[in-house]
mmCIF file of C-alpha atoms in Angstrom:
data_model
loop_
_atom_site.group_PDB
_atom_site.id
_atom_site.type_symbol
_atom_site.label_atom_id
_atom_site.label_comp_id
_atom_site.label_asym_id
_atom_site.label_seq_id
_atom_site.Cartn_x
_atom_site.Cartn_y
_atom_site.Cartn_z
ATOM 1 C CA MET A 546 105.130 -156.243 -31.829
ATOM 2 C CA ILE A 547 102.232 -156.884 -29.552
ATOM 3 C CA ASP A 548 103.148 -158.069 -26.500
ATOM 4 C CA SER A 549 99.744 -157.837 -25.100
ATOM 5 C CA PHE A 550 96.214 -158.388 -26.737
ATOM 6 C CA ILE A 551 94.970 -155.669 -24.358
ATOM 7 C CA SER A 552 98.154 -153.044 -24.610
ATOM 8 C CA SER A 553 99.163 -151.754 -21.612
ATOM 9 C CA ASP A 554 97.707 -147.645 -22.541
ATOM 10 C CA LEU A 555 94.158 -149.481 -22.751
ATOM 11 C CA ALA A 556 94.737 -151.079 -19.679
ATOM 12 C CA VAL A 557 94.830 -148.520 -17.247
ATOM 13 C CA ALA A 558 92.197 -146.626 -15.870
ATOM 14 C CA PRO A 559 92.844 -142.836 -16.082
ATOM 15 C CA ASN A 560 93.844 -141.411 -13.125
ATOM 16 C CA PRO A 561 91.602 -138.972 -11.104
ATOM 17 C CA LEU A 562 92.787 -135.332 -10.080
ATOM 18 C CA GLY A 563 90.804 -135.926 -6.956
ATOM 19 C CA LEU A 564 89.402 -137.987 -4.317
ATOM 20 C CA VAL A 565 86.636 -140.331 -5.666
ATOM 21 C CA SER A 566 84.048 -141.205 -3.662
ATOM 22 C CA SER A 567 81.423 -142.721 -5.457
ATOM 23 C CA LEU A 568 83.147 -144.535 -8.058
ATOM 24 C CA LYS A 569 85.203 -148.044 -7.521
ATOM 25 C CA LEU A 570 88.077 -149.238 -9.596
ATOM 26 C CA LEU A 571 87.898 -152.423 -10.366
ATOM 27 C CA THR A 572 90.507 -154.509 -12.305
ATOM 28 C CA ILE A 573 88.963 -156.746 -15.156
ATOM 29 C CA PRO A 574 91.039 -160.219 -16.179
ATOM 30 C CA VAL A 575 91.117 -160.473 -20.185
ATOM 31 C CA ASP A 576 93.137 -163.914 -18.953
ATOM 32 C CA SER A 577 95.704 -165.173 -16.544
ATOM 33 C CA GLN A 578 98.579 -162.533 -17.450
ATOM 34 C CA THR A 579 96.217 -159.610 -19.509
ATOM 35 C CA PHE A 580 93.343 -156.987 -17.347
ATOM 36 C CA PHE A 581 92.748 -153.655 -18.128
ATOM 37 C CA GLU A 582 91.504 -151.359 -15.105
ATOM 38 C CA LEU A 583 87.867 -149.257 -15.155
ATOM 39 C CA TRP A 584 85.873 -146.879 -12.588
ATOM 40 C CA ALA A 585 82.465 -147.981 -12.172
ATOM 41 C CA PRO A 586 79.491 -146.358 -9.829
ATOM 42 C CA ILE A 587 79.469 -147.421 -6.208
ATOM 43 C CA ALA A 588 75.234 -148.407 -6.286
ATOM 44 C CA ASP A 589 72.902 -145.538 -5.104
ATOM 45 C CA ALA A 590 75.461 -143.198 -4.818
ATOM 46 C CA PRO A 591 75.314 -139.854 -6.657
ATOM 47 C CA LEU A 592 78.358 -139.274 -8.296
ATOM 48 C CA LEU A 593 80.044 -135.296 -8.276
ATOM 49 C CA ALA A 594 80.266 -133.615 -11.220
ATOM 50 C CA GLU A 595 83.841 -134.293 -12.012
ATOM 51 C CA GLU A 596 83.014 -138.452 -11.658
ATOM 52 C CA ALA A 597 80.767 -138.129 -13.894
ATOM 53 C CA MET A 598 83.602 -136.311 -16.060
ATOM 54 C CA LEU A 599 85.635 -139.464 -15.173
ATOM 55 C CA LEU A 600 83.339 -142.335 -16.652
ATOM 56 C CA ARG A 601 82.296 -140.040 -20.038
ATOM 57 C CA GLY A 602 86.320 -138.896 -20.313
ATOM 58 C CA ASP A 603 86.739 -143.162 -20.240
ATOM 59 C CA ARG A 604 83.997 -144.126 -22.038
ATOM 60 C CA PRO A 605 86.099 -144.246 -25.745
ATOM 61 C CA ARG A 606 89.238 -146.250 -24.393
ATOM 62 C CA LEU A 607 86.750 -149.181 -22.495
ATOM 63 C CA GLU A 608 84.581 -149.083 -26.436
ATOM 64 C CA GLU A 609 88.197 -150.031 -27.579
ATOM 65 C CA ILE A 610 88.610 -152.488 -25.319
ATOM 66 C CA CYS A 611 85.459 -154.038 -25.708
ATOM 67 C CA GLU A 612 85.671 -153.906 -30.271
ATOM 68 C CA LYS A 613 88.773 -155.921 -29.638
ATOM 69 C CA LEU A 614 86.776 -158.562 -26.904
ATOM 70 C CA THR A 615 83.945 -158.024 -29.512
ATOM 71 C CA TRP A 616 86.176 -158.819 -32.483
ATOM 72 C CA LEU A 617 87.366 -161.700 -31.078
ATOM 73 C CA PHE A 618 84.354 -163.702 -29.297
ATOM 74 C CA GLY A 619 81.701 -162.181 -30.558
ATOM 75 C CA ALA A 620 78.939 -160.469 -28.580
ATOM 76 C CA THR A 621 74.975 -160.544 -28.206
ATOM 77 C CA SER A 622 72.484 -158.194 -27.171
ATOM 78 C CA SER A 623 70.340 -158.667 -23.222
ATOM 79 C CA ASP A 624 68.244 -156.922 -21.279
ATOM 80 C CA GLN A 625 68.149 -157.753 -17.302
ATOM 81 C CA GLU A 626 66.156 -161.352 -17.967
ATOM 82 C CA THR A 627 67.086 -162.865 -21.312
ATOM 83 C CA VAL A 628 69.455 -162.472 -24.150
ATOM 84 C CA CYS A 629 68.198 -161.216 -26.653
ATOM 85 C CA SER A 630 70.570 -162.481 -29.575
ATOM 86 C CA GLN A 631 71.516 -165.462 -29.612
ATOM 87 C CA GLU A 632 74.139 -165.367 -32.628
ATOM 88 C CA PRO A 633 76.961 -164.068 -31.769
ATOM 89 C CA ASP A 634 78.445 -159.884 -33.813
ATOM 90 C CA TYR A 635 81.770 -159.777 -33.696
ATOM 91 C CA ASP A 636 81.130 -155.804 -35.126
ATOM 92 C CA TRP A 637 81.026 -153.621 -32.120
ATOM 93 C CA LEU A 638 80.379 -150.947 -34.468
ATOM 94 C CA HIS A 639 77.198 -152.605 -35.301
ATOM 95 C CA LEU A 640 76.333 -153.399 -32.445
ATOM 96 C CA MET A 641 76.887 -149.435 -31.503
ATOM 97 C CA GLY A 642 74.522 -148.970 -34.224
ATOM 98 C CA GLN A 643 71.810 -150.993 -33.620
ATOM 99 C CA LEU A 644 71.804 -149.874 -29.885
ATOM 100 C CA GLU A 645 71.184 -146.529 -31.220
ATOM 101 C CA GLN A 646 68.738 -147.453 -33.050
ATOM 102 C CA SER A 647 67.057 -149.109 -30.444
ATOM 103 C CA GLY A 648 66.762 -145.077 -28.702
ATOM 104 C CA ALA A 649 69.055 -146.211 -25.697
ATOM 105 C CA HIS A 650 71.635 -143.568 -25.717
ATOM 106 C CA PHE A 651 74.401 -144.167 -22.506
ATOM 107 C CA ASP A 652 76.428 -141.834 -21.713
ATOM 108 C CA ALA A 653 79.311 -144.152 -20.195
ATOM 109 C CA LEU A 654 79.863 -148.213 -19.474
ATOM 110 C CA THR A 655 80.782 -150.560 -17.257
ATOM 111 C CA ILE A 656 82.164 -154.638 -17.479
ATOM 112 C CA ASP A 657 81.824 -156.852 -15.131
ATOM 113 C CA CYS A 658 83.797 -160.586 -15.760
ATOM 114 C CA LEU A 659 81.789 -163.829 -14.550
ATOM 115 C CA PRO A 660 83.975 -166.319 -13.999
ATOM 116 C CA GLN A 661 83.860 -169.912 -15.148
ATOM 117 C CA ALA A 662 81.514 -171.670 -12.634
ATOM 118 C CA ILE A 663 79.781 -175.122 -12.759
ATOM 119 C CA LEU A 664 76.416 -175.110 -11.315
ATOM 120 C CA PRO A 665 73.906 -177.834 -10.486
ATOM 121 C CA ASN A 666 70.511 -178.078 -11.689
ATOM 122 C CA ALA A 667 67.696 -179.173 -9.197
ATOM 123 C CA SER A 668 64.587 -180.244 -10.546
ATOM 124 C CA LEU A 669 61.617 -179.724 -8.585
ATOM 125 C CA ASP A 670 62.215 -181.259 -5.666
ATOM 126 C CA GLY A 671 65.182 -180.405 -4.984
ATOM 127 C CA ILE A 672 67.548 -182.306 -5.896
ATOM 128 C CA THR A 673 69.702 -182.051 -8.503
ATOM 129 C CA THR A 674 69.897 -184.258 -12.165
ATOM 130 C CA ALA A 675 72.540 -182.084 -14.157
ATOM 131 C CA TRP A 676 75.135 -179.929 -13.543
ATOM 132 C CA THR A 677 76.591 -176.907 -16.094
ATOM 133 C CA VAL A 678 79.084 -175.403 -17.150
ATOM 134 C CA ARG A 679 79.239 -172.025 -17.620
ATOM 135 C CA PRO A 680 82.364 -170.410 -19.374
ATOM 136 C CA LEU A 681 83.524 -167.342 -18.619
ATOM 137 C CA SER A 682 81.630 -163.938 -19.919
ATOM 138 C CA TRP A 683 82.145 -160.103 -20.083
ATOM 139 C CA GLN A 684 78.994 -158.804 -19.535
ATOM 140 C CA ILE A 685 79.100 -154.472 -20.617
ATOM 141 C CA HIS A 686 76.465 -152.506 -18.951
ATOM 142 C CA PHE A 687 75.552 -148.509 -20.219
ATOM 143 C CA TRP A 688 75.029 -145.579 -17.908
ATOM 144 C CA LYS A 689 73.137 -143.176 -18.598
ATOM 145 C CA LEU A 690 73.834 -139.881 -16.226
ATOM 146 C CA GLU A 691 71.298 -138.175 -15.119
ATOM 147 C CA PRO A 692 71.847 -133.995 -13.408
ATOM 148 C CA VAL A 693 70.545 -134.451 -10.003
ATOM 149 C CA GLY A 694 71.344 -131.655 -7.661
ATOM 150 C CA ARG A 695 74.731 -130.805 -7.651
ATOM 151 C CA GLY A 696 75.196 -133.660 -8.786
ATOM 152 C CA TYR A 697 74.395 -137.314 -11.523
ATOM 153 C CA LYS A 698 72.451 -140.202 -11.001
ATOM 154 C CA PRO A 699 74.018 -142.805 -12.552
ATOM 155 C CA VAL A 700 70.901 -144.792 -14.224
ATOM 156 C CA GLN A 701 72.137 -148.611 -16.111
ATOM 157 C CA LEU A 702 70.402 -149.335 -19.365
ATOM 158 C CA PRO A 703 67.902 -152.433 -19.626
ATOM 159 C CA THR A 704 70.019 -153.642 -22.735
ATOM 160 C CA GLY A 705 73.709 -154.887 -22.156
ATOM 161 C CA LEU A 706 75.726 -157.097 -24.520
ATOM 162 C CA SER A 707 77.131 -159.966 -23.003
ATOM 163 C CA ILE A 708 80.814 -161.645 -24.326
ATOM 164 C CA THR A 709 81.474 -165.176 -23.904
ATOM 165 C CA HIS A 710 83.923 -167.650 -24.050
ATOM 166 C CA GLY A 711 82.023 -170.971 -25.663
ATOM 167 C CA GLN A 712 78.576 -172.564 -24.874
ATOM 168 C CA PRO A 713 77.005 -173.698 -22.098
ATOM 169 C CA ILE A 714 77.628 -177.545 -21.605
ATOM 170 C CA THR A 715 74.613 -179.068 -19.341
ATOM 171 C CA ARG A 716 75.451 -182.952 -18.600
ATOM 172 C CA GLN A 717 72.836 -184.881 -17.081
ATOM 173 C CA LEU A 718 73.416 -186.960 -14.204
ATOM 174 C CA LYS A 719 72.563 -191.146 -14.940
ATOM 175 C CA ALA A 720 69.483 -192.144 -12.837
ATOM 176 C CA GLU A 721 72.092 -194.385 -10.658
ATOM 177 C CA MET A 722 74.452 -191.200 -10.313
ATOM 178 C CA VAL A 723 71.545 -188.938 -9.009
ATOM 179 C CA VAL A 724 71.719 -189.869 -4.480
ATOM 180 C CA THR A 725 69.706 -188.684 -1.825
ATOM 181 C CA ARG A 726 70.115 -188.439 1.413
ATOM 182 C CA SER A 727 67.825 -188.954 4.091
ATOM 183 C CA VAL A 728 69.046 -187.345 8.091
#
């Protein structure tokens, strides 16, 4: 019997043999009782060879987690500014094939969790006219590790994937609900 969607052997990030200076250990929630760990590069910090090996070696474990999340919720491709595909794809291997066909080769991946949020939508004059509920999502970032000097430079690819639990909902305020305050 499976006790958790992400098993404990998948949830725990590998423990590096030495101290890591250019990586940070992140804990990513799946639900209120399920989490997993991963190592992520610190912005603009070059990686030691051992750190690059750690990221490369952890890729299969993280892909297995992403495969499970994709199977359950579906994933859409995106670049750093827009969503590229609107219909979710539930097949991780198909998504990886599309990534490979596009010429995007990666050495490592990281995952960010964006919690559900309620965000205001303002009109041109700055007055809130609607509210949007952004659902929980996981953003998958792909990294190329480029050799530099005695280490590696992590370079984030412009293409990524988004796994979202549900669709955003926007509710417009009624005219009488829009209140302006003068100071």
